[in-house]
PDB file of C-alpha atoms in Angstrom:
ATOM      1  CA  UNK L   1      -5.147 -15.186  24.521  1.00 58.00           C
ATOM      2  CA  UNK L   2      -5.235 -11.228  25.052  1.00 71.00           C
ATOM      3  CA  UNK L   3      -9.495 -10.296  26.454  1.00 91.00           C
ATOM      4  CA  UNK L   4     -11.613 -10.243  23.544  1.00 95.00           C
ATOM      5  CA  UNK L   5     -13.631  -7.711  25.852  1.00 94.00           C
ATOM      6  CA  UNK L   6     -10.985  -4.834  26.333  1.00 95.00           C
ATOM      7  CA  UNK L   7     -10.135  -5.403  22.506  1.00 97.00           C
ATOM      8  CA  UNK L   8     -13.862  -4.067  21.462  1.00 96.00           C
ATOM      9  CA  UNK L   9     -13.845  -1.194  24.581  1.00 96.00           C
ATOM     10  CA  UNK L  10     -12.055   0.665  22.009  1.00 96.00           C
ATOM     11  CA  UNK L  11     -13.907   3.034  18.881  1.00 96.00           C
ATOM     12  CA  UNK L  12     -10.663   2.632  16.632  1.00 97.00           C
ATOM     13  CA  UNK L  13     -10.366  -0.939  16.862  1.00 98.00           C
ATOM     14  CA  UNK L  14     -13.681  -1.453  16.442  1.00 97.00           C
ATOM     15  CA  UNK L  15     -13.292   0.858  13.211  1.00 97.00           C
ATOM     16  CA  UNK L  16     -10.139  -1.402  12.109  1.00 98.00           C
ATOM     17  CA  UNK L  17     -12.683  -4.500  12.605  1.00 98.00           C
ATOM     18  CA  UNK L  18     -14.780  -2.813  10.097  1.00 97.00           C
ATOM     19  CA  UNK L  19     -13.173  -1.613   7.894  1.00 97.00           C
ATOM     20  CA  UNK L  20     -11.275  -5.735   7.545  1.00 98.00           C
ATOM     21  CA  UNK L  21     -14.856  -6.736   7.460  1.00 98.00           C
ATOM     22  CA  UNK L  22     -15.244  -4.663   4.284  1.00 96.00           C
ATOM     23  CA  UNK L  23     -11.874  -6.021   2.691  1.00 96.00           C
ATOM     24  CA  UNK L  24     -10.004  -8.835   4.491  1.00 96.00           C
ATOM     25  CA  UNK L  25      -6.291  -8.862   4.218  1.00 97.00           C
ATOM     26  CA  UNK L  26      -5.057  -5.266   4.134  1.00 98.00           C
ATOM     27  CA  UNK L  27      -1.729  -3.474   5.009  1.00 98.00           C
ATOM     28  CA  UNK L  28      -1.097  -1.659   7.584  1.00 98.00           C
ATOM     29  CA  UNK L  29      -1.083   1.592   4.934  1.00 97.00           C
ATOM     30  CA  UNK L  30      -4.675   0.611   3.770  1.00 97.00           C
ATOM     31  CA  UNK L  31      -5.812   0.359   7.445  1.00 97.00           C
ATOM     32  CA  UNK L  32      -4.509   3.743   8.646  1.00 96.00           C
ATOM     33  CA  UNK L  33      -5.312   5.524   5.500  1.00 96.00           C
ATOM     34  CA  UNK L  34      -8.794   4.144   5.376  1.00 96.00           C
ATOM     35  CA  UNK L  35      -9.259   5.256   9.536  1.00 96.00           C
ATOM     36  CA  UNK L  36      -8.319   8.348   8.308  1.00 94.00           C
ATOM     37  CA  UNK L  37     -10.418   8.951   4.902  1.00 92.00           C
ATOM     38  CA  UNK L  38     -13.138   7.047   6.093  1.00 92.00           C
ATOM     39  CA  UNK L  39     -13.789   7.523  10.150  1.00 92.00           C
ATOM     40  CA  UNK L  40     -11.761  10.892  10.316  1.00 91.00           C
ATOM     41  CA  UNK L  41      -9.372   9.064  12.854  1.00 91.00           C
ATOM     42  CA  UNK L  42      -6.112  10.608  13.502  1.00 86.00           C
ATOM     43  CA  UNK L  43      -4.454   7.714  15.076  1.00 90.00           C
ATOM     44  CA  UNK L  44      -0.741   7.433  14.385  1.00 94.00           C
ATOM     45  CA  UNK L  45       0.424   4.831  12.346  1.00 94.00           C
ATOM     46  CA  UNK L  46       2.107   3.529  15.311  1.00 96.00           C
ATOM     47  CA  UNK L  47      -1.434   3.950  17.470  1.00 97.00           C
ATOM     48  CA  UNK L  48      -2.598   1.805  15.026  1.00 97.00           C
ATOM     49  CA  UNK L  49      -0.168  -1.071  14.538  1.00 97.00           C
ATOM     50  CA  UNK L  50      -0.447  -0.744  18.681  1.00 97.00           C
ATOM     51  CA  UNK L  51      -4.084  -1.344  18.596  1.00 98.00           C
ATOM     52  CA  UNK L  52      -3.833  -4.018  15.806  1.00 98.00           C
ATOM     53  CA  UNK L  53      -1.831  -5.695  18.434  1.00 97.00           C
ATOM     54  CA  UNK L  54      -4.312  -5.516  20.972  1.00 97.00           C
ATOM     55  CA  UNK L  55      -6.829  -7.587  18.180  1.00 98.00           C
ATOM     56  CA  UNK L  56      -4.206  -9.834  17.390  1.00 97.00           C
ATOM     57  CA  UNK L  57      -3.363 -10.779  21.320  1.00 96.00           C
ATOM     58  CA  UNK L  58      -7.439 -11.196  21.238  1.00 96.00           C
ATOM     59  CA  UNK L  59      -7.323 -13.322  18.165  1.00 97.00           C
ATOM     60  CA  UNK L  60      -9.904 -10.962  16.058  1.00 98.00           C
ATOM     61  CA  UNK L  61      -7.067  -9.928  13.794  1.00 98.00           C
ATOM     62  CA  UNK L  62      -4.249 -12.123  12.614  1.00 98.00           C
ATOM     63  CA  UNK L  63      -1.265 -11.166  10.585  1.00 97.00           C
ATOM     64  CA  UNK L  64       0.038 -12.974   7.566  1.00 96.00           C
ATOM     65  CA  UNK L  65       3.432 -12.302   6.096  1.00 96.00           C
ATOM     66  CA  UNK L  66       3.404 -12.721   1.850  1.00 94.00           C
ATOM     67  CA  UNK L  67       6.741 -12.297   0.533  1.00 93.00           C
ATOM     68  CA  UNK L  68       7.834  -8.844   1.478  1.00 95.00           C
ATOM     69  CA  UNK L  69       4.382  -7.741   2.450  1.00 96.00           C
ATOM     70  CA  UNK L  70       2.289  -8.232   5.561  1.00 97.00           C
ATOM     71  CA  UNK L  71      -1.669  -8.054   5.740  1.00 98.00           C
ATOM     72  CA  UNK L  72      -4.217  -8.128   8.060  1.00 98.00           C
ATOM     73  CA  UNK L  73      -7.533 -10.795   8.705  1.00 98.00           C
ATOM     74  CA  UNK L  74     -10.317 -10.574  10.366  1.00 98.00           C
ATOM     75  CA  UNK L  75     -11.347 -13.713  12.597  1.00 98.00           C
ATOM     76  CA  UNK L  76     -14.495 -13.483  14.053  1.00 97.00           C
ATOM     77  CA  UNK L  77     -14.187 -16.461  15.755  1.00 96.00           C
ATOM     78  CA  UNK L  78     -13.621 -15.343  19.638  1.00 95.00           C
ATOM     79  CA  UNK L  79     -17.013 -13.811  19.402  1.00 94.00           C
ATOM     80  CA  UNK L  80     -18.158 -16.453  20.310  1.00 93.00           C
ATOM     81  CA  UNK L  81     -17.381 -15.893  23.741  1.00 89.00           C
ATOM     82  CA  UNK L  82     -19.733 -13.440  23.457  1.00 90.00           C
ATOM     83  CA  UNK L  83     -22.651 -15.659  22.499  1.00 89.00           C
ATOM     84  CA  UNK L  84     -22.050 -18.420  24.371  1.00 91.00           C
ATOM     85  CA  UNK L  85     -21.695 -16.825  27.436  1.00 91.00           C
ATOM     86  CA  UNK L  86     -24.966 -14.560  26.935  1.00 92.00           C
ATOM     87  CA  UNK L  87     -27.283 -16.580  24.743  1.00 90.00           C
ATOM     88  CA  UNK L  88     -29.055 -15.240  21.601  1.00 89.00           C
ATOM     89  CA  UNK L  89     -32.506 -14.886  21.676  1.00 90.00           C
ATOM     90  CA  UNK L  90     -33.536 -18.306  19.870  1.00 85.00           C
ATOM     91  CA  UNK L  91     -36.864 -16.871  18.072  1.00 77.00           C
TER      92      UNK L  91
ATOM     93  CA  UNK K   1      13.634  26.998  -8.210  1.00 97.00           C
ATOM     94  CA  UNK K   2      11.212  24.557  -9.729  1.00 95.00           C
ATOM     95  CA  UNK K   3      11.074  20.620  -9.246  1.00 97.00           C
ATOM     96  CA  UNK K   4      12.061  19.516 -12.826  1.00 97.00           C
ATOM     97  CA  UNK K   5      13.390  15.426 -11.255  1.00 98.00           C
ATOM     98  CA  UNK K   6      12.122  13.027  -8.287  1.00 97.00           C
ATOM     99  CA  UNK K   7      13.758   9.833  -7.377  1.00 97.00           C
ATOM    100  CA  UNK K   8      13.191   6.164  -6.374  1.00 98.00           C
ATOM    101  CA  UNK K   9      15.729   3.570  -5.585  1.00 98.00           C
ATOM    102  CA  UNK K  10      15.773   0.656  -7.506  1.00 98.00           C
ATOM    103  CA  UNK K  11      17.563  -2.949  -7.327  1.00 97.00           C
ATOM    104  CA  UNK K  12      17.945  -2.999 -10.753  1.00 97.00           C
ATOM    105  CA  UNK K  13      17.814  -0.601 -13.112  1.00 98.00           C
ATOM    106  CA  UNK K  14      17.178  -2.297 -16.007  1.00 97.00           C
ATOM    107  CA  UNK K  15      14.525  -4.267 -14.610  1.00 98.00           C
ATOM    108  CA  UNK K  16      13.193  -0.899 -13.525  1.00 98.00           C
ATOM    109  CA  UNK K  17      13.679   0.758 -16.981  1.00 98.00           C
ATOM    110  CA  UNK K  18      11.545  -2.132 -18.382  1.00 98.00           C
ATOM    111  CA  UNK K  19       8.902  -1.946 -15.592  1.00 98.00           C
ATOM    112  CA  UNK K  20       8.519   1.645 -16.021  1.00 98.00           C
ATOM    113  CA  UNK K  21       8.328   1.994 -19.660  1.00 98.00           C
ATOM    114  CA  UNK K  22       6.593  -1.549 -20.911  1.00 98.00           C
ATOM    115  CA  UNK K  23       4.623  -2.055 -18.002  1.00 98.00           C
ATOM    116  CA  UNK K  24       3.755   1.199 -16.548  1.00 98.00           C
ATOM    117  CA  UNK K  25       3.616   3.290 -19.810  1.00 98.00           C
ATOM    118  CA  UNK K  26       6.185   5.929 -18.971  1.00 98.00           C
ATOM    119  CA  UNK K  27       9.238   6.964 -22.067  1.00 98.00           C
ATOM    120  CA  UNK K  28      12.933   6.984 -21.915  1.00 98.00           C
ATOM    121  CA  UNK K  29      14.222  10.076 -21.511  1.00 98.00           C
ATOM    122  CA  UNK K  30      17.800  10.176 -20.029  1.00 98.00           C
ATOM    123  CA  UNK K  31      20.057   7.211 -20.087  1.00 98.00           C
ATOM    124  CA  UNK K  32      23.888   8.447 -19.533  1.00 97.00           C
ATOM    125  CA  UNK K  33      26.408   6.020 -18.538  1.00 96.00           C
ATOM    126  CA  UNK K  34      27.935   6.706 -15.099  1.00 94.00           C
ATOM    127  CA  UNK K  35      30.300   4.120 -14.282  1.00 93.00           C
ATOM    128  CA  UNK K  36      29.058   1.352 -13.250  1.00 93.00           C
ATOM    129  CA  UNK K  37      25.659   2.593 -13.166  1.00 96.00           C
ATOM    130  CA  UNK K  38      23.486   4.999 -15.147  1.00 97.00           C
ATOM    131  CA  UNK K  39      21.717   8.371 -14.766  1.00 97.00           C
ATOM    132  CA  UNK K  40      18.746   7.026 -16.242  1.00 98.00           C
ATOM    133  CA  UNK K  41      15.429   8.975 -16.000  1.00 98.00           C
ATOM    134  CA  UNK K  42      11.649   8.066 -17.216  1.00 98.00           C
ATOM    135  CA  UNK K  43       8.835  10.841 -18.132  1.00 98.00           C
ATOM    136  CA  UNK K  44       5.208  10.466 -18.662  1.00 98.00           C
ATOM    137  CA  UNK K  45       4.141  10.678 -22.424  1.00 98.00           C
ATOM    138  CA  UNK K  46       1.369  12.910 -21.360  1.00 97.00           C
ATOM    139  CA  UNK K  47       3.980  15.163 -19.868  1.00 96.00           C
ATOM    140  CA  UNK K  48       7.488  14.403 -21.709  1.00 97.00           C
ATOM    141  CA  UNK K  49       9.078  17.712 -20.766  1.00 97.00           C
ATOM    142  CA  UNK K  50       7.868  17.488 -17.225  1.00 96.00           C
ATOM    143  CA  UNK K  51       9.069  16.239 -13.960  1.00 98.00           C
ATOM    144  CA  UNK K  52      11.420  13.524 -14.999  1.00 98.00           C
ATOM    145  CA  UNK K  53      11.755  10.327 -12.649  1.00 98.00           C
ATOM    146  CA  UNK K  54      15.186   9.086 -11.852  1.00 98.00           C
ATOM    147  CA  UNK K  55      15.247   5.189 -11.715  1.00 98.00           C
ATOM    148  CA  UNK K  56      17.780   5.235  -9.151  1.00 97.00           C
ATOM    149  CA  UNK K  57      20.681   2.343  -7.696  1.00 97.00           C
ATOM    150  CA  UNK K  58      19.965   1.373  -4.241  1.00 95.00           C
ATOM    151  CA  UNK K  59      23.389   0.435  -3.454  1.00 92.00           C
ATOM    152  CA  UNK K  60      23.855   2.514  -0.705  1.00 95.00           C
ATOM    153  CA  UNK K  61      23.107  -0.351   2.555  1.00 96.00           C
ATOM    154  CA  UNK K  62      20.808   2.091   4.337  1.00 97.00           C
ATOM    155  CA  UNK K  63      18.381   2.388   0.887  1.00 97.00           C
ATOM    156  CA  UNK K  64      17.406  -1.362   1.135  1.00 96.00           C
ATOM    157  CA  UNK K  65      16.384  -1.353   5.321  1.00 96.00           C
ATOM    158  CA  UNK K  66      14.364   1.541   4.453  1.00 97.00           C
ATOM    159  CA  UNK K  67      12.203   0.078   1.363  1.00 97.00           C
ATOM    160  CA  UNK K  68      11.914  -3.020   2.844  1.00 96.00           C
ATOM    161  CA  UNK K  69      10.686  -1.945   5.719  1.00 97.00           C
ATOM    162  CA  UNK K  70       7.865   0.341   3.359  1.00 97.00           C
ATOM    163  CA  UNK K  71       7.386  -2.432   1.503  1.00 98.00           C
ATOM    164  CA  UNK K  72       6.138  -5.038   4.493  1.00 97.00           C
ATOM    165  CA  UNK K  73       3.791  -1.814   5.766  1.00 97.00           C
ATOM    166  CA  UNK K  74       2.254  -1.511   2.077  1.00 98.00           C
ATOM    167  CA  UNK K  75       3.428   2.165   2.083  1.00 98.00           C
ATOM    168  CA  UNK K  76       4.079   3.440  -1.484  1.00 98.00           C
ATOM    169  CA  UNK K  77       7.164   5.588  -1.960  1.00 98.00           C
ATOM    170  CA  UNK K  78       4.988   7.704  -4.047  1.00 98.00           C
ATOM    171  CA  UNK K  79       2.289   8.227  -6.315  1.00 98.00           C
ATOM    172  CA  UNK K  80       1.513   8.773  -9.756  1.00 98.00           C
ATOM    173  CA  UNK K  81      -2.300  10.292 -11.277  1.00 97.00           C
ATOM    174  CA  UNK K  82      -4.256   8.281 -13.350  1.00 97.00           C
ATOM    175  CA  UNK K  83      -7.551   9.015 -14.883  1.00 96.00           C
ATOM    176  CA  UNK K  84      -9.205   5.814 -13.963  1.00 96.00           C
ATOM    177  CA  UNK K  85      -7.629   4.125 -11.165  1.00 97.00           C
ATOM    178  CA  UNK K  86     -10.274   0.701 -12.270  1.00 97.00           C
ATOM    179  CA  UNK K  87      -8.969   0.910 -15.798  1.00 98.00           C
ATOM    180  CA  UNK K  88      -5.223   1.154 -14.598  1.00 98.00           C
ATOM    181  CA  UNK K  89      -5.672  -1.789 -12.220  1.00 98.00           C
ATOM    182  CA  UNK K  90      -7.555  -3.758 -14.777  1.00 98.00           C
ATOM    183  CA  UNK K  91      -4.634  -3.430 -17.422  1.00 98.00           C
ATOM    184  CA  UNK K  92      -1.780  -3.760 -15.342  1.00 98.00           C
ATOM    185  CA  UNK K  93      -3.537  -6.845 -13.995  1.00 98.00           C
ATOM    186  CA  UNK K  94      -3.771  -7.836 -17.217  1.00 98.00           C
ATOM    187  CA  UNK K  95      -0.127  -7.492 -17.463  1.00 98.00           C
ATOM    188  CA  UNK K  96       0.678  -9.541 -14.352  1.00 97.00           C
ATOM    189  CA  UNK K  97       1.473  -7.295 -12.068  1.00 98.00           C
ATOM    190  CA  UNK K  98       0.923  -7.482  -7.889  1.00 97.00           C
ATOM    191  CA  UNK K  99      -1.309  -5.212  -6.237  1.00 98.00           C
ATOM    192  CA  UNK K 100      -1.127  -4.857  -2.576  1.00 98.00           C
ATOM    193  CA  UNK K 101      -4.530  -2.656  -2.512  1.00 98.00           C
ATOM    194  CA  UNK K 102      -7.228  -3.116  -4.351  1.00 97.00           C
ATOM    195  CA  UNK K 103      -8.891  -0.036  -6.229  1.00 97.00           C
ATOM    196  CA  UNK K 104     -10.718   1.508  -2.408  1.00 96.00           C
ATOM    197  CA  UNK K 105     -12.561   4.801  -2.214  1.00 94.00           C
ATOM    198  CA  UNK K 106     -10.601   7.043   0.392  1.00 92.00           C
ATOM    199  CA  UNK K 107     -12.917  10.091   0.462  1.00 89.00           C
ATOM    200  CA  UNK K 108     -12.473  12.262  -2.678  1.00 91.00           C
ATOM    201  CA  UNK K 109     -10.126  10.108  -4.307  1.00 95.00           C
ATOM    202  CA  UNK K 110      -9.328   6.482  -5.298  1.00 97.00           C
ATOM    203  CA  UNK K 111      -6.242   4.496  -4.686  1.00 97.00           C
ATOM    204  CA  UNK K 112      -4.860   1.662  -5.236  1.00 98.00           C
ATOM    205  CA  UNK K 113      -1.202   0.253  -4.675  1.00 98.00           C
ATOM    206  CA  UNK K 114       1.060  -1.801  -6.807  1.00 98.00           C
ATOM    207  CA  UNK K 115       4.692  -3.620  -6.860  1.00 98.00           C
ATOM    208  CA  UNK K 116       7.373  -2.371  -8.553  1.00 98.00           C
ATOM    209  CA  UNK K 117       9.249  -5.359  -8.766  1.00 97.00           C
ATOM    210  CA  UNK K 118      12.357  -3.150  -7.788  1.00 97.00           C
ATOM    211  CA  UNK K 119      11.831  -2.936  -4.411  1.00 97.00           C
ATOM    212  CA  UNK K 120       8.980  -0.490  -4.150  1.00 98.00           C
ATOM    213  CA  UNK K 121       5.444  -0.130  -3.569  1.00 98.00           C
ATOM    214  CA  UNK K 122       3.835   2.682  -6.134  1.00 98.00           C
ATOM    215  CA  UNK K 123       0.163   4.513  -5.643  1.00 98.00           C
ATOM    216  CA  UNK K 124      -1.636   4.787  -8.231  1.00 98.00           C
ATOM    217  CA  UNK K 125      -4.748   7.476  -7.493  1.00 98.00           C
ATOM    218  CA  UNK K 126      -7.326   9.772  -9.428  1.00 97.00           C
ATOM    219  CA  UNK K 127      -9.999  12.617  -7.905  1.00 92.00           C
ATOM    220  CA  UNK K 128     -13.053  11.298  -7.991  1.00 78.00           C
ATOM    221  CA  UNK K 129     -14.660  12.291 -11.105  1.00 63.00           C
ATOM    222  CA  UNK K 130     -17.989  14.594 -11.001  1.00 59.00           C
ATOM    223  CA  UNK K 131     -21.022  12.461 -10.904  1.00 59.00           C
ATOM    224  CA  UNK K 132     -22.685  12.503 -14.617  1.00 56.00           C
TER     225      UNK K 132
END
């Protein structure tokens, strides 16, 4: 599994996170044209199927293939890491 | 010059003329025989002397490659205007058809994305309407 760590260093993905947060299980059309409309990101469609890469080797994104269409989901999951390595605050 | 036709590939074009005209809404407006195919064009019936769309074969092997490849990135091969892109989605919903994007909000406009059933991906997208 890819670093959960380097996948967040980044302002894009993080936007990409987001924006799956808001709708799970979008194309790679909805992604890039909601980056654009919605964070004024300029990233290439191929920066951003690069960067959903990065998410997926991290396991925070995974790709599903419908019929002739592929979308994207969010999985929160290795955040974990996060949080178990640093503990919450329990109050 | 002037842009009077614009063209999408099709895997069927009487599946498409159907699509087009029962589901989507669109008239007949050309249908010539050409050999084994047809020059076969759709208009909008808010427009019927405007830009005609030619429901095209896609039996040339490079057309297929290239839509499918569109299709799996949920890119539409174009777009049409609606007035209300909630309305639209409701009714074609209504009428069974596949959306690959939800109604969304991208800045002044809304979009949302739908399946030919002929090999394409079609937008479907309005301005924002003044707030009343």
């Amino acid at each position: 599994m890819g670093d959960v760590f380097k996948a967040l260093a980044d302002p894009t993905r993080r936007a990409i996170l987001d924006e799956l947060q808001e709708r799970n299980g979008q194309t790679l059309f909805e992604l890039c044209t909601r980056l654009i409309s919605k964070h004024g990101l300029s990233s290439s469609r191929q920066a951003v199927s690069q960067h959903l890469d990065v998410l997926e080797a991290a396991g925070l994104v995974h790709t599903r293939r419908e019929g002739r269409y592929k979308f994207h989901d969010l999985d929160t999951s290795p955040l974990r890491t996060i949080t178990d390595r640093w503990q919450l605050p329990t109050d | 010059m002037r842009i009077n036709l614009a063209s999408i590939h099709v895997d069927d074009q009487e599946k498409a003329l159907r699509f087009y005209t029962d589901v989507l809404g669109f008239l007949p407006k050309n249908d010539v025989p050409m050999g084994e195919h047809r020059w076969l064009t759709v208009v909008s019936p808010e427009e019927p002397d405007g830009v005609e769309l030619v429901l095209e074969p896609d039996d040339h092997p490079a057309v297929r490659p290239y839509t499918e490849a569109l299709v799996a990135d949920g890119i539409p091969f174009t777009s049409f205007a609606v007035a209300d892109v909630h309305a639209e989605f409701d009714r074609l919903k209504g009428l069974g058809v596949t959306f690959t994007q939800e109604p969304t909000v991208m800045g002044p406009v809304t979009t949302a994305v739908l399946d030919d059933t002929c090999g394409n991906l079609i937008q479907i997208a309005a301005m924002e309407a003044p707030a009343s």
